[in-house]
Amino acid sequence: MEGTYGVYFGTNLAGKVQVRRQGLYYRFACRCRLTGEVVCRLRVTCGGRWENLGVVVPVDGGFGLETSLPVKSLGEGEPEFSLVPKHELPGGAMSAIYPEEPFSYIARFRRDFLDRQCRRTGIRLPEHCL
């Protein structure tokens, strides 16, 4: 997986991401060109799984991000990098939670987040977990 890859915003090439392996982690260094009108997250997709790498921030007259991720978090294959608006919700389903009832499966969720939809609070499950 080590190498330099393009990062896309929609269908437009916006920059590049350099990937290096450091022990049990992949180290990502992203540099891209954006207008700055929309706050964007860098997402990597590999082997049918995706990970949010974080929000790109102003760096050297453009935008960038440096972060790392455990090797076991990504699948095998060629990674694809994309920029997505921060407010864009991933697809998936919503699982309602109720304060008066125990939710014993909470430890299983890694990439999920608390959401409120139609006045109900729940856990949003990514599509690949369904």
PDB file of C-alpha atoms in Angstrom:
ATOM      1  CA  MET A   1       0.000   0.000   0.000  1.00  0.00           C
ATOM      2  CA  GLU A   2       2.964   2.338   0.354  1.00  0.00           C
ATOM      3  CA  GLY A   3       3.176   5.019  -2.315  1.00  0.00           C
ATOM      4  CA  THR A   4       1.654   8.260  -3.538  1.00  0.00           C
ATOM      5  CA  TYR A   5      -2.025   8.372  -4.525  1.00  0.00           C
ATOM      6  CA  GLY A   6      -4.398  10.968  -5.934  1.00  0.00           C
ATOM      7  CA  VAL A   7      -7.122  12.403  -3.709  1.00  0.00           C
ATOM      8  CA  TYR A   8     -10.410  13.360  -5.373  1.00  0.00           C
ATOM      9  CA  PHE A   9     -13.118  15.857  -4.528  1.00  0.00           C
ATOM     10  CA  GLY A  10     -16.039  14.461  -6.505  1.00  0.00           C
ATOM     11  CA  THR A  11     -14.505  13.610  -9.887  1.00  0.00           C
ATOM     12  CA  ASN A  12     -11.783  16.279  -9.710  1.00  0.00           C
ATOM     13  CA  LEU A  13      -8.211  15.503  -8.697  1.00  0.00           C
ATOM     14  CA  ALA A  14      -7.597  17.810  -5.722  1.00  0.00           C
ATOM     15  CA  GLY A  15      -4.168  16.686  -4.524  1.00  0.00           C
ATOM     16  CA  LYS A  16      -2.203  13.700  -3.336  1.00  0.00           C
ATOM     17  CA  VAL A  17      -1.661  11.481  -0.340  1.00  0.00           C
ATOM     18  CA  GLN A  18       1.647   9.874   0.531  1.00  0.00           C
ATOM     19  CA  VAL A  19       1.335   6.578   2.428  1.00  0.00           C
ATOM     20  CA  ARG A  20       4.225   5.073   4.414  1.00  0.00           C
ATOM     21  CA  ARG A  21       4.224   2.084   6.707  1.00  0.00           C
ATOM     22  CA  GLN A  22       5.702   2.610  10.161  1.00  0.00           C
ATOM     23  CA  GLY A  23       5.584  -0.633  12.132  1.00  0.00           C
ATOM     24  CA  LEU A  24       1.941  -1.550  12.757  1.00  0.00           C
ATOM     25  CA  TYR A  25       0.670   1.781  11.367  1.00  0.00           C
ATOM     26  CA  TYR A  26       0.203   3.484   8.035  1.00  0.00           C
ATOM     27  CA  ARG A  27       1.267   7.137   8.051  1.00  0.00           C
ATOM     28  CA  PHE A  28      -0.754   9.442   5.750  1.00  0.00           C
ATOM     29  CA  ALA A  29       0.431  12.854   4.550  1.00  0.00           C
ATOM     30  CA  CYS A  30      -2.156  14.689   2.419  1.00  0.00           C
ATOM     31  CA  ARG A  31      -1.790  17.966   0.515  1.00  0.00           C
ATOM     32  CA  CYS A  32      -4.619  19.317  -1.641  1.00  0.00           C
ATOM     33  CA  ARG A  33      -6.112  22.400  -3.242  1.00  0.00           C
ATOM     34  CA  LEU A  34      -9.560  23.470  -2.087  1.00  0.00           C
ATOM     35  CA  THR A  35     -11.460  26.755  -2.065  1.00  0.00           C
ATOM     36  CA  GLY A  36     -11.991  26.586   1.690  1.00  0.00           C
ATOM     37  CA  GLU A  37     -15.723  27.268   1.320  1.00  0.00           C
ATOM     38  CA  VAL A  38     -16.576  23.785   2.641  1.00  0.00           C
ATOM     39  CA  VAL A  39     -14.886  21.953   5.507  1.00  0.00           C
ATOM     40  CA  CYS A  40     -13.825  18.534   4.172  1.00  0.00           C
ATOM     41  CA  ARG A  41     -12.819  15.190   5.637  1.00  0.00           C
ATOM     42  CA  LEU A  42     -10.295  12.878   4.040  1.00  0.00           C
ATOM     43  CA  ARG A  43     -11.655   9.359   3.565  1.00  0.00           C
ATOM     44  CA  VAL A  44      -9.744   6.246   2.489  1.00  0.00           C
ATOM     45  CA  THR A  45     -11.491   3.234   0.967  1.00  0.00           C
ATOM     46  CA  CYS A  46      -9.663  -0.076   0.653  1.00  0.00           C
ATOM     47  CA  GLY A  47     -10.785  -3.692   0.432  1.00  0.00           C
ATOM     48  CA  GLY A  48     -14.467  -2.821   0.816  1.00  0.00           C
ATOM     49  CA  ARG A  49     -13.862  -0.853   4.039  1.00  0.00           C
ATOM     50  CA  TRP A  50     -13.541   2.879   4.614  1.00  0.00           C
ATOM     51  CA  GLU A  51     -11.985   5.033   7.316  1.00  0.00           C
ATOM     52  CA  ASN A  52     -12.345   8.705   8.065  1.00  0.00           C
ATOM     53  CA  LEU A  53      -8.816  10.108   8.408  1.00  0.00           C
ATOM     54  CA  GLY A  54      -9.870  13.542   9.665  1.00  0.00           C
ATOM     55  CA  VAL A  55     -10.548  17.114   8.588  1.00  0.00           C
ATOM     56  CA  VAL A  56      -8.072  18.763   6.206  1.00  0.00           C
ATOM     57  CA  VAL A  57      -6.828  22.092   7.551  1.00  0.00           C
ATOM     58  CA  PRO A  58      -4.989  25.083   6.009  1.00  0.00           C
ATOM     59  CA  VAL A  59      -1.320  24.185   5.378  1.00  0.00           C
ATOM     60  CA  ASP A  60       1.300  25.920   3.195  1.00  0.00           C
ATOM     61  CA  GLY A  61      -1.196  27.889   1.079  1.00  0.00           C
ATOM     62  CA  GLY A  62      -3.438  24.860   0.540  1.00  0.00           C
ATOM     63  CA  PHE A  63      -4.994  22.230   2.773  1.00  0.00           C
ATOM     64  CA  GLY A  64      -3.537  19.142   4.355  1.00  0.00           C
ATOM     65  CA  LEU A  65      -3.565  16.484   7.004  1.00  0.00           C
ATOM     66  CA  GLU A  66      -1.015  14.196   8.622  1.00  0.00           C
ATOM     67  CA  THR A  67      -2.262  11.217  10.576  1.00  0.00           C
ATOM     68  CA  SER A  68      -1.775   7.514  11.114  1.00  0.00           C
ATOM     69  CA  LEU A  69      -4.011   4.458  11.225  1.00  0.00           C
ATOM     70  CA  PRO A  70      -3.405   0.851  12.344  1.00  0.00           C
ATOM     71  CA  VAL A  71      -2.646  -1.437   9.406  1.00  0.00           C
ATOM     72  CA  LYS A  72      -5.396  -3.844  10.538  1.00  0.00           C
ATOM     73  CA  SER A  73      -8.020  -1.096  10.065  1.00  0.00           C
ATOM     74  CA  LEU A  74      -7.828  -1.325   6.279  1.00  0.00           C
ATOM     75  CA  GLY A  75      -8.491  -4.198   3.931  1.00  0.00           C
ATOM     76  CA  GLU A  76      -6.193  -5.507   1.216  1.00  0.00           C
ATOM     77  CA  GLY A  77      -5.939  -3.868  -2.187  1.00  0.00           C
ATOM     78  CA  GLU A  78      -5.378  -0.477  -3.731  1.00  0.00           C
ATOM     79  CA  PRO A  79      -6.547   2.452  -1.565  1.00  0.00           C
ATOM     80  CA  GLU A  80      -8.741   5.241  -2.928  1.00  0.00           C
ATOM     81  CA  PHE A  81      -8.756   8.660  -1.288  1.00  0.00           C
ATOM     82  CA  SER A  82     -11.589  11.167  -1.436  1.00  0.00           C
ATOM     83  CA  LEU A  83     -12.583  14.434   0.177  1.00  0.00           C
ATOM     84  CA  VAL A  84     -16.152  14.608   1.454  1.00  0.00           C
ATOM     85  CA  PRO A  85     -17.965  17.572   3.008  1.00  0.00           C
ATOM     86  CA  LYS A  86     -17.793  17.379   6.796  1.00  0.00           C
ATOM     87  CA  HIS A  87     -21.576  17.650   7.162  1.00  0.00           C
ATOM     88  CA  GLU A  88     -22.265  14.802   4.699  1.00  0.00           C
ATOM     89  CA  LEU A  89     -23.615  11.800   6.570  1.00  0.00           C
ATOM     90  CA  PRO A  90     -22.507   8.342   5.503  1.00  0.00           C
ATOM     91  CA  GLY A  91     -25.147   5.977   4.232  1.00  0.00           C
ATOM     92  CA  GLY A  92     -26.408   3.253   6.468  1.00  0.00           C
ATOM     93  CA  ALA A  93     -29.148   2.603   8.948  1.00  0.00           C
ATOM     94  CA  MET A  94     -30.161   4.104  12.242  1.00  0.00           C
ATOM     95  CA  SER A  95     -30.554   1.996  15.367  1.00  0.00           C
ATOM     96  CA  ALA A  96     -32.684   3.719  18.039  1.00  0.00           C
ATOM     97  CA  ILE A  97     -31.460   3.884  21.615  1.00  0.00           C
ATOM     98  CA  TYR A  98     -33.560   4.569  24.687  1.00  0.00           C
ATOM     99  CA  PRO A  99     -32.248   5.948  28.009  1.00  0.00           C
ATOM    100  CA  GLU A 100     -34.302   3.508  30.074  1.00  0.00           C
ATOM    101  CA  GLU A 101     -33.058   0.392  28.224  1.00  0.00           C
ATOM    102  CA  PRO A 102     -29.546  -1.123  28.261  1.00  0.00           C
ATOM    103  CA  PHE A 103     -27.623  -1.136  25.002  1.00  0.00           C
ATOM    104  CA  SER A 104     -25.202  -4.022  25.454  1.00  0.00           C
ATOM    105  CA  TYR A 105     -23.663  -3.874  21.966  1.00  0.00           C
ATOM    106  CA  ILE A 106     -22.156  -0.384  22.284  1.00  0.00           C
ATOM    107  CA  ALA A 107     -18.589  -1.754  22.475  1.00  0.00           C
ATOM    108  CA  ARG A 108     -18.953  -3.297  18.990  1.00  0.00           C
ATOM    109  CA  PHE A 109     -19.314   0.052  17.254  1.00  0.00           C
ATOM    110  CA  ARG A 110     -16.136   1.749  16.015  1.00  0.00           C
ATOM    111  CA  ARG A 111     -17.068   4.066  13.145  1.00  0.00           C
ATOM    112  CA  ASP A 112     -20.591   4.855  14.195  1.00  0.00           C
ATOM    113  CA  PHE A 113     -21.867   8.024  15.736  1.00  0.00           C
ATOM    114  CA  LEU A 114     -24.740   9.369  17.720  1.00  0.00           C
ATOM    115  CA  ASP A 115     -27.397  10.936  15.531  1.00  0.00           C
ATOM    116  CA  ARG A 116     -30.817  12.464  15.936  1.00  0.00           C
ATOM    117  CA  GLN A 117     -33.454  11.845  13.287  1.00  0.00           C
ATOM    118  CA  CYS A 118     -37.174  12.525  13.459  1.00  0.00           C
ATOM    119  CA  ARG A 119     -36.833  13.488  17.141  1.00  0.00           C
ATOM    120  CA  ARG A 120     -35.293  10.091  17.985  1.00  0.00           C
ATOM    121  CA  THR A 121     -31.738   9.525  19.151  1.00  0.00           C
ATOM    122  CA  GLY A 122     -29.823   6.560  17.812  1.00  0.00           C
ATOM    123  CA  ILE A 123     -26.597   5.098  16.518  1.00  0.00           C
ATOM    124  CA  ARG A 124     -25.947   5.502  12.790  1.00  0.00           C
ATOM    125  CA  LEU A 125     -24.499   2.277  11.373  1.00  0.00           C
ATOM    126  CA  PRO A 126     -22.338   2.454   8.218  1.00  0.00           C
ATOM    127  CA  GLU A 127     -23.508   0.469   5.174  1.00  0.00           C
ATOM    128  CA  HIS A 128     -20.664  -2.053   5.426  1.00  0.00           C
ATOM    129  CA  CYS A 129     -21.883  -3.100   8.923  1.00  0.00           C
ATOM    130  CA  LEU A 130     -25.396  -3.950   7.773  1.00  0.00           C
TER     131      LEU A 130
END
